[in-house]
Amino acid sequence: QVQLQESGPGLVKPSETLSLTCTVSGGSMSSYYWSWIRQPAGKGLEWIGRIYSGGSTNYNPSLKSRVTMSVDTSKNHFSLKLSSVTAADTAIYYCAREVAEASDNWFDPWGQGTLVTVSS
Amino acid sequence: EIVMTQSPTSLSVSPGDRATLSCRASQSVNTNLAWYQQKPGQSPRLLIYGASTRAPGIPARFSGSGSGTEFTLTISSLQSEDFAVYYCQQYNNWPPKYTFGQGTKLEIK
């Protein structure tokens, strides 16, 4: 079955750019949207944005000015860049596959998540 | 923007009892509503999609209902492994955006 694995630096300095990659295994990336979701410690889930296998993107308006996503289906991975980070961006970052059927949309599966701490 | 509100924030239930969790949308989402279970140190796990369809491998004691703005997740007979945080999630077509409820923590009584 499809599995996702996040990777990237666990520590980022304030004002710098957070960069993460999600590697997809066990299936094709084609014809799916792929999302990034984050969760500050002890808090709820926030959708950051998504990228289609063909490259089109949608971002959460609250983060849009700082987010860039890219995809490389030949390498079976997609990436997140979040610029000008502050301590408020400290969170566990998850990648997930979006499934869409009959006007319903959900995430399955999810990666295990990676903790990113913003600190000098 | 559609806001999802879950209630209660936390719920104490005895093993074997029924648990009822609620999720309300600030405007209609039809049946575009999913439920997830998250245990400490784990990523969320899909339970229900389309408001009432169990995901593959999810036990029958989990059921979802509702449409429009009011949704319910029911766990009919709580097992020890069911104590976790539960989130609802909706998708808005335009502009495309997902939002989650703030979560309900299900605790052992």
Tab-separated table of C-alpha atoms in Angstrom:
chain	number	residue	atom	x	y	z
A	1	GLN	CA	0.000	0.000	0.000
A	2	VAL	CA	1.016	3.615	-0.396
A	3	GLN	CA	3.339	4.949	2.289
A	4	LEU	CA	4.597	8.479	2.846
A	5	GLN	CA	7.747	9.606	4.631
A	6	GLU	CA	8.694	13.154	5.504
A	7	SER	CA	12.307	14.282	5.649
A	8	GLY	CA	14.196	17.486	6.240
A	9	PRO	CA	15.971	19.561	8.887
A	10	GLY	CA	14.509	19.387	12.348
A	11	LEU	CA	15.824	22.820	13.298
A	12	VAL	CA	15.427	26.039	11.341
A	13	LYS	CA	16.539	29.514	12.357
A	14	PRO	CA	14.031	32.367	12.554
A	15	SER	CA	13.578	34.282	9.278
A	16	GLU	CA	15.004	31.379	7.272
A	17	THR	CA	13.179	28.936	4.994
A	18	LEU	CA	11.808	25.607	6.158
A	19	SER	CA	12.243	22.887	3.526
A	20	LEU	CA	10.703	19.425	3.709
A	21	THR	CA	10.305	16.552	1.293
A	22	CYS	CA	7.728	13.775	1.296
A	23	THR	CA	8.694	10.544	-0.417
A	24	VAL	CA	5.888	8.360	-1.714
A	25	SER	CA	6.372	4.615	-1.954
A	26	GLY	CA	4.157	1.694	-2.886
A	27	GLY	CA	2.149	3.500	-5.507
A	28	SER	CA	1.999	6.132	-8.187
A	29	MET	CA	1.707	9.850	-7.539
A	30	SER	CA	-0.286	10.353	-10.722
A	31	SER	CA	-3.814	11.769	-10.597
A	32	TYR	CA	-3.733	12.638	-6.914
A	33	TYR	CA	-3.398	15.774	-4.844
A	34	TRP	CA	-0.707	15.697	-2.178
A	35	SER	CA	-0.991	17.851	0.913
A	36	TRP	CA	1.038	19.247	3.766
A	37	ILE	CA	-0.612	19.568	7.180
A	38	ARG	CA	0.961	20.765	10.401
A	39	GLN	CA	0.259	20.423	14.112
A	40	PRO	CA	1.860	22.547	16.847
A	41	ALA	CA	2.562	20.622	20.020
A	42	GLY	CA	-0.652	19.884	21.888
A	43	LYS	CA	-2.774	21.668	19.315
A	44	GLY	CA	-4.971	20.895	16.343
A	45	LEU	CA	-4.361	20.311	12.662
A	46	GLU	CA	-3.818	23.049	10.075
A	47	TRP	CA	-3.859	22.405	6.338
A	48	ILE	CA	-0.956	24.187	4.657
A	49	GLY	CA	-1.703	23.420	1.029
A	50	ARG	CA	-1.639	20.853	-1.725
A	51	ILE	CA	-0.067	20.071	-5.046
A	52	TYR	CA	-1.445	17.973	-7.877
A	53	SER	CA	0.718	15.408	-9.587
A	54	GLY	CA	0.667	17.698	-12.605
A	55	GLY	CA	2.012	20.606	-10.573
A	56	SER	CA	-0.995	22.840	-9.862
A	57	THR	CA	-1.200	24.116	-6.317
A	58	ASN	CA	-3.647	25.452	-3.747
A	59	TYR	CA	-2.478	27.070	-0.531
A	60	ASN	CA	-4.128	28.024	2.735
A	61	PRO	CA	-4.741	31.778	2.425
A	62	SER	CA	-3.276	32.305	5.890
A	63	LEU	CA	0.104	30.967	4.707
A	64	LYS	CA	-0.064	31.610	0.982
A	65	SER	CA	2.478	34.425	0.886
A	66	ARG	CA	5.159	32.189	2.433
A	67	VAL	CA	4.442	28.758	0.930
A	68	THR	CA	5.835	27.107	-2.176
A	69	MET	CA	5.192	23.487	-3.108
A	70	SER	CA	6.752	21.442	-5.865
A	71	VAL	CA	6.488	17.880	-7.131
A	72	ASP	CA	8.811	15.485	-8.926
A	73	THR	CA	6.838	12.431	-9.951
A	74	SER	CA	9.912	10.819	-11.530
A	75	LYS	CA	11.460	10.710	-8.068
A	76	ASN	CA	8.140	10.013	-6.337
A	77	HIS	CA	8.365	12.974	-4.044
A	78	PHE	CA	6.898	16.379	-3.361
A	79	SER	CA	8.243	19.257	-1.338
A	80	LEU	CA	7.292	22.165	0.894
A	81	LYS	CA	9.096	25.449	1.381
A	82	LEU	CA	7.913	27.878	4.048
A	83	SER	CA	9.788	31.143	4.121
A	84	SER	CA	10.421	33.717	6.848
A	85	VAL	CA	9.684	31.265	9.627
A	86	THR	CA	9.069	32.273	13.238
A	87	ALA	CA	8.587	30.326	16.438
A	88	ALA	CA	4.890	30.071	15.533
A	89	ASP	CA	5.862	27.727	12.700
A	90	THR	CA	7.252	25.169	15.150
A	91	ALA	CA	5.135	22.066	14.635
A	92	ILE	CA	4.964	18.499	13.473
A	93	TYR	CA	4.626	18.583	9.704
A	94	TYR	CA	2.707	15.794	8.005
A	95	CYS	CA	2.354	14.943	4.361
A	96	ALA	CA	-0.761	13.153	3.192
A	97	ARG	CA	-2.489	11.954	0.055
A	98	GLU	CA	-5.838	13.481	-0.759
A	99	VAL	CA	-8.541	11.119	-1.923
A	100	ALA	CA	-11.542	12.519	-3.780
A	101	GLU	CA	-14.657	10.493	-4.568
A	102	ALA	CA	-18.214	11.544	-5.328
A	103	SER	CA	-17.769	15.122	-4.082
A	104	ASP	CA	-16.118	13.963	-0.860
A	105	ASN	CA	-12.476	14.609	0.004
A	106	TRP	CA	-10.262	13.179	2.713
A	107	PHE	CA	-6.647	12.350	3.597
A	108	ASP	CA	-5.330	8.823	3.470
A	109	PRO	CA	-2.644	7.790	4.101
A	110	TRP	CA	-0.561	10.152	6.215
A	111	GLY	CA	3.140	10.197	6.785
A	112	GLN	CA	4.469	9.664	10.289
A	113	GLY	CA	5.254	13.366	10.638
A	114	THR	CA	8.449	15.267	11.269
A	115	LEU	CA	9.041	17.799	14.020
A	116	VAL	CA	10.416	21.125	12.885
A	117	THR	CA	11.579	23.553	15.537
A	118	VAL	CA	12.227	27.197	14.745
A	119	SER	CA	14.908	28.502	17.057
A	120	SER	CA	18.195	30.345	16.909
B	1	GLU	CA	-14.432	30.525	5.574
B	2	ILE	CA	-16.089	27.435	6.990
B	3	VAL	CA	-15.376	26.918	10.686
B	4	MET	CA	-15.636	23.461	12.219
B	5	THR	CA	-16.554	23.257	15.909
B	6	GLN	CA	-16.284	20.013	17.830
B	7	SER	CA	-17.971	19.235	21.106
B	8	PRO	CA	-17.244	18.414	23.745
B	9	THR	CA	-13.587	19.369	24.013
B	10	SER	CA	-13.029	16.327	26.183
B	11	LEU	CA	-15.162	13.358	27.118
B	12	SER	CA	-14.705	10.783	29.872
B	13	VAL	CA	-16.309	7.432	29.148
B	14	SER	CA	-16.000	3.986	30.689
B	15	PRO	CA	-14.801	1.041	28.587
B	16	GLY	CA	-17.758	-0.762	27.088
B	17	ASP	CA	-19.929	2.362	27.061
B	18	ARG	CA	-21.012	4.403	24.053
B	19	ALA	CA	-19.317	7.635	23.094
B	20	THR	CA	-20.943	10.326	20.976
B	21	LEU	CA	-18.801	13.081	19.494
B	22	SER	CA	-20.196	16.069	17.621
B	23	CYS	CA	-18.909	18.294	14.839
B	24	ARG	CA	-20.708	21.367	13.579
B	25	ALA	CA	-19.917	23.318	10.398
B	26	SER	CA	-20.566	27.051	10.161
B	27	GLN	CA	-22.231	26.450	6.790
B	28	SER	CA	-23.337	23.388	4.891
B	29	VAL	CA	-20.647	20.978	3.738
B	30	ASN	CA	-23.203	18.423	2.462
B	31	THR	CA	-21.550	15.097	3.355
B	32	ASN	CA	-17.974	16.228	2.725
B	33	LEU	CA	-16.905	15.377	6.248
B	34	ALA	CA	-14.224	13.005	7.498
B	35	TRP	CA	-13.243	11.803	10.966
B	36	TYR	CA	-9.743	10.928	12.152
B	37	GLN	CA	-8.354	9.293	15.261
B	38	GLN	CA	-4.991	10.401	16.630
B	39	LYS	CA	-3.123	8.652	19.395
B	40	PRO	CA	-0.137	10.225	21.180
B	41	GLY	CA	2.958	10.254	19.016
B	42	GLN	CA	1.084	8.997	15.959
B	43	SER	CA	-0.246	10.588	12.812
B	44	PRO	CA	-4.004	10.873	12.315
B	45	ARG	CA	-5.785	7.762	11.083
B	46	LEU	CA	-8.801	7.978	8.790
B	47	LEU	CA	-11.945	6.511	10.344
B	48	ILE	CA	-14.893	7.849	8.358
B	49	TYR	CA	-15.282	9.684	5.049
B	50	GLY	CA	-18.332	11.018	3.247
B	51	ALA	CA	-19.812	11.568	6.724
B	52	SER	CA	-20.821	7.943	7.171
B	53	THR	CA	-18.564	5.534	5.259
B	54	ARG	CA	-16.093	3.588	7.330
B	55	ALA	CA	-12.568	3.457	5.955
B	56	PRO	CA	-11.170	0.007	5.175
B	57	GLY	CA	-10.158	-1.884	8.294
B	58	ILE	CA	-12.091	0.328	10.702
B	59	PRO	CA	-14.154	-1.688	13.194
B	60	ALA	CA	-17.933	-1.620	12.919
B	61	ARG	CA	-18.237	-0.046	16.373
B	62	PHE	CA	-17.284	3.246	14.709
B	63	SER	CA	-20.130	4.949	12.864
B	64	GLY	CA	-20.657	8.396	11.407
B	65	SER	CA	-23.846	10.257	10.636
B	66	GLY	CA	-25.114	13.653	9.615
B	67	SER	CA	-25.194	16.006	6.678
B	68	GLY	CA	-25.238	19.714	6.098
B	69	THR	CA	-23.902	21.302	9.271
B	70	GLU	CA	-24.364	18.681	12.000
B	71	PHE	CA	-22.310	15.505	12.241
B	72	THR	CA	-21.814	12.772	14.800
B	73	LEU	CA	-19.180	10.121	15.380
B	74	THR	CA	-20.427	7.270	17.552
B	75	ILE	CA	-18.279	4.573	19.098
B	76	SER	CA	-20.712	1.933	20.222
B	77	SER	CA	-18.698	0.009	22.824
B	78	LEU	CA	-15.451	1.633	23.777
B	79	GLN	CA	-12.331	-0.468	23.777
B	80	SER	CA	-9.114	0.529	25.519
B	81	GLU	CA	-7.469	1.313	22.179
B	82	ASP	CA	-10.176	3.868	21.318
B	83	PHE	CA	-9.049	6.444	23.847
B	84	ALA	CA	-7.496	9.134	21.687
B	85	VAL	CA	-8.169	12.529	20.138
B	86	TYR	CA	-10.721	12.674	17.334
B	87	TYR	CA	-10.819	15.326	14.620
B	88	CYS	CA	-13.416	16.163	12.020
B	89	GLN	CA	-12.383	17.644	8.676
B	90	GLN	CA	-14.236	19.333	5.847
B	91	TYR	CA	-13.284	20.374	2.347
B	92	ASN	CA	-14.475	23.526	0.639
B	93	ASN	CA	-14.451	23.489	-3.153
B	94	TRP	CA	-13.881	27.172	-3.742
B	95	PRO	CA	-11.496	28.447	-2.879
B	96	PRO	CA	-10.068	24.993	-2.231
B	97	LYS	CA	-9.367	24.658	1.453
B	98	TYR	CA	-9.481	22.022	4.149
B	99	THR	CA	-10.354	22.862	7.732
B	100	PHE	CA	-10.293	20.701	10.828
B	101	GLY	CA	-12.214	20.871	14.050
B	102	GLN	CA	-10.212	21.563	17.183
B	103	GLY	CA	-10.519	17.962	18.340
B	104	THR	CA	-12.269	15.986	21.069
B	105	LYS	CA	-10.124	14.118	23.574
B	106	LEU	CA	-11.731	10.843	24.575
B	107	GLU	CA	-10.506	9.790	28.006
B	108	ILE	CA	-10.986	6.734	30.178
B	109	LYS	CA	-13.436	7.250	33.031
